[in-house]
PDB file of C-alpha atoms in Angstrom:
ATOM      1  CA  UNK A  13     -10.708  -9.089  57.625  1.00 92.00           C
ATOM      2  CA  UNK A  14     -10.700  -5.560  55.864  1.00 95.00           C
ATOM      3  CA  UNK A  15     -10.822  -2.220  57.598  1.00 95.00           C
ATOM      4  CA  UNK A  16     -14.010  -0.371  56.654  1.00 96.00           C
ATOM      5  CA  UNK A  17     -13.017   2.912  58.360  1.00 96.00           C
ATOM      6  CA  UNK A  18     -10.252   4.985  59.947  1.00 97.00           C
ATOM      7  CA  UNK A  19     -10.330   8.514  61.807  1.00 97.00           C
ATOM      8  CA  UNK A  20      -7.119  10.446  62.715  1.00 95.00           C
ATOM      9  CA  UNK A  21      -7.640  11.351  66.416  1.00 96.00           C
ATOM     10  CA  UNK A  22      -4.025  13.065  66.172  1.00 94.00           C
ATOM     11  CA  UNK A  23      -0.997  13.105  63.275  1.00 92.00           C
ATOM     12  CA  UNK A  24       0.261   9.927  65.394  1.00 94.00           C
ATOM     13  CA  UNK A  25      -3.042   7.630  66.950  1.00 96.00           C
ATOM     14  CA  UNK A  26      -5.851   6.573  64.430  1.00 97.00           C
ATOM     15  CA  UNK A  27      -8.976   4.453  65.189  1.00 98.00           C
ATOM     16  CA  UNK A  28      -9.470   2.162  62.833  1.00 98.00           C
ATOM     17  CA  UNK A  29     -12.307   0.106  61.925  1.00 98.00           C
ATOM     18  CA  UNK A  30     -12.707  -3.453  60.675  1.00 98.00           C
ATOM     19  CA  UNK A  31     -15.277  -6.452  59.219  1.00 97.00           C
ATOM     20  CA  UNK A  32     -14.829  -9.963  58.764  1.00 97.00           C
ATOM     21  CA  UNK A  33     -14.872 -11.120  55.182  1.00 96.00           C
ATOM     22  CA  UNK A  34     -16.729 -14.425  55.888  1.00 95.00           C
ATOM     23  CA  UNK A  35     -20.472 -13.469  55.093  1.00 92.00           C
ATOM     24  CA  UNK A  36     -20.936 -15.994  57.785  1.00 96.00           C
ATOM     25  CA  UNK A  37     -19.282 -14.286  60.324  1.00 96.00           C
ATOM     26  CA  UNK A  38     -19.988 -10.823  60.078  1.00 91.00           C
ATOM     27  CA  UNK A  39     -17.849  -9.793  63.164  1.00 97.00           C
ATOM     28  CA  UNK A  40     -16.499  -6.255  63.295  1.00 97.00           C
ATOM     29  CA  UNK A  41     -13.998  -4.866  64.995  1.00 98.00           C
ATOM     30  CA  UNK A  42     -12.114  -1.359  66.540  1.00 98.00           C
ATOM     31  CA  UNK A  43      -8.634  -1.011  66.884  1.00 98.00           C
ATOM     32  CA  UNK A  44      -5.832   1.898  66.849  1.00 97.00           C
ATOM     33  CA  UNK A  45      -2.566   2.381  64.912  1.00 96.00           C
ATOM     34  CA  UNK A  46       0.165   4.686  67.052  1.00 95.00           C
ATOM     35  CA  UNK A  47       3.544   5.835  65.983  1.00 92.00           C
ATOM     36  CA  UNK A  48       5.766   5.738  69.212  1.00 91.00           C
ATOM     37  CA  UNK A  49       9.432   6.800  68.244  1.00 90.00           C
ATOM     38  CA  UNK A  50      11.405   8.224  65.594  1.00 88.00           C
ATOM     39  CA  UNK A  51      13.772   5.517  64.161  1.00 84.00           C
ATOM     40  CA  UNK A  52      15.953   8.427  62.034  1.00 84.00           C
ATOM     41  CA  UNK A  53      15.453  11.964  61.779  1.00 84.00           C
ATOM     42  CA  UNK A  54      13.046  13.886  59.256  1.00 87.00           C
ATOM     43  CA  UNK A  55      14.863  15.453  56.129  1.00 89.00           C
ATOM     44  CA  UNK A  56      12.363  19.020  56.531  1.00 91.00           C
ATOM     45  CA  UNK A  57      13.266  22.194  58.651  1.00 91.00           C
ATOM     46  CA  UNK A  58       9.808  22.074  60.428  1.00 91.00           C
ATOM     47  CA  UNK A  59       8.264  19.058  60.283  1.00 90.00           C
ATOM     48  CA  UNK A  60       4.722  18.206  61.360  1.00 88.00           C
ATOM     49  CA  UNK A  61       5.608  15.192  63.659  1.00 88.00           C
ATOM     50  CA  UNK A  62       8.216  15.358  66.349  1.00 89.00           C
ATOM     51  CA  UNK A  63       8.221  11.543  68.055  1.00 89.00           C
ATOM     52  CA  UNK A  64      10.845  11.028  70.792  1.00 88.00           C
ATOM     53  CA  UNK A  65      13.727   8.582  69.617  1.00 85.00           C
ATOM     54  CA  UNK A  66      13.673   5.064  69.856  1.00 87.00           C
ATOM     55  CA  UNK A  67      15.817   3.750  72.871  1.00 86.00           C
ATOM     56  CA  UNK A  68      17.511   1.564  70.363  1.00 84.00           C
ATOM     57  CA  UNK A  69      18.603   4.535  68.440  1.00 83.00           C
ATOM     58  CA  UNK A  70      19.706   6.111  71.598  1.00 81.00           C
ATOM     59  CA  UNK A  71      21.365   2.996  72.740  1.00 82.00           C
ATOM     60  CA  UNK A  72      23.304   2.640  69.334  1.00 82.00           C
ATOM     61  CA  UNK A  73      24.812   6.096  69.523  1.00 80.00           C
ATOM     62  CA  UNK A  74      25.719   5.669  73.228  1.00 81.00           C
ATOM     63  CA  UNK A  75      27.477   2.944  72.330  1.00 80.00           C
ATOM     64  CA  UNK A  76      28.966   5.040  69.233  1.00 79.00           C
ATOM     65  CA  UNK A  77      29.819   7.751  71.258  1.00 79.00           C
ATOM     66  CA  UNK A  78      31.802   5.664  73.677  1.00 81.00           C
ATOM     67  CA  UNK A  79      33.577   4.360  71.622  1.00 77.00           C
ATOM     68  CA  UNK A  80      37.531   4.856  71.696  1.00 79.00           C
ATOM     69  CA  UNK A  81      38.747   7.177  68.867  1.00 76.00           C
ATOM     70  CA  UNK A  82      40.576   5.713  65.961  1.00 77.00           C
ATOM     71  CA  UNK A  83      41.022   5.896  62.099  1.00 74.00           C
ATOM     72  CA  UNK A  84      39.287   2.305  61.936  1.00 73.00           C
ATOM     73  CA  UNK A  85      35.211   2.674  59.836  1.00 72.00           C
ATOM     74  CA  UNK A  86      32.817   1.040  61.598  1.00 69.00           C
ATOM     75  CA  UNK A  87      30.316  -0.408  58.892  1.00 71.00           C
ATOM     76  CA  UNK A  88      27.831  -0.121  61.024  1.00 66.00           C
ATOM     77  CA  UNK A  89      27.862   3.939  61.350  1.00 65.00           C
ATOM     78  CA  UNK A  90      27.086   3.230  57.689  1.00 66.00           C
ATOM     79  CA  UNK A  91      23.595   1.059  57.740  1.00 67.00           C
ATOM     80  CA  UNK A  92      19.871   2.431  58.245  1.00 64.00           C
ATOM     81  CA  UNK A  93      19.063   2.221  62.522  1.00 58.00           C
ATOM     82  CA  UNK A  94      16.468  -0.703  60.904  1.00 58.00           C
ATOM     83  CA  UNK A  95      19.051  -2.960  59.899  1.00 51.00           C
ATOM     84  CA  UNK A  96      21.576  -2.702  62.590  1.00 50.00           C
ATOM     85  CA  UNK A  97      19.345  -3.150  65.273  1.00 52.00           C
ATOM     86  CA  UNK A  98      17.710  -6.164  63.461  1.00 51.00           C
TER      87      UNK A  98
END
């Protein structure tokens, strides 16, 4: 399968559009492609996409913030939200 086609409805939803590569087949297809939540923060001032934040992400700095107070590093305050969720 290949996609043919896409249109950006929004910055975050897209329709996409797909074919079958099997000349026999032929089938086509419609589907979408959505960005839900923000897994880490953008580097600009303004940016042009503001997604809420992944309950993992929220869930990992409860957690953090909990946390008793000590001079111990954590290694995981260290590692991209991808990793230490994984």
């Amino acid at each position: 399968m290949r996609i043919r086609n896409s249109e950006a409805q929004t910055p975050t939803f897209k329709t996409m559009y797909a074919q079958c590569m099997n000349i026999a087949c032929g089938a086509t297809y419609a589907g979408s492609l959505t960005w839900d939540h923000e897994l880490s923060p953008s580097g600009l001032d303004r940016p042009r996409v503001r997604l809420p934040v992944a309950p993992s992400v929220q869930r990992m700095q409860a957690l953090r913030d909990s946390r008793e107070k000590t001079d111990q590093l954590d290694m995981l305050d260290h590692m991209e939200p991808e990793v230490a969720t994984a």
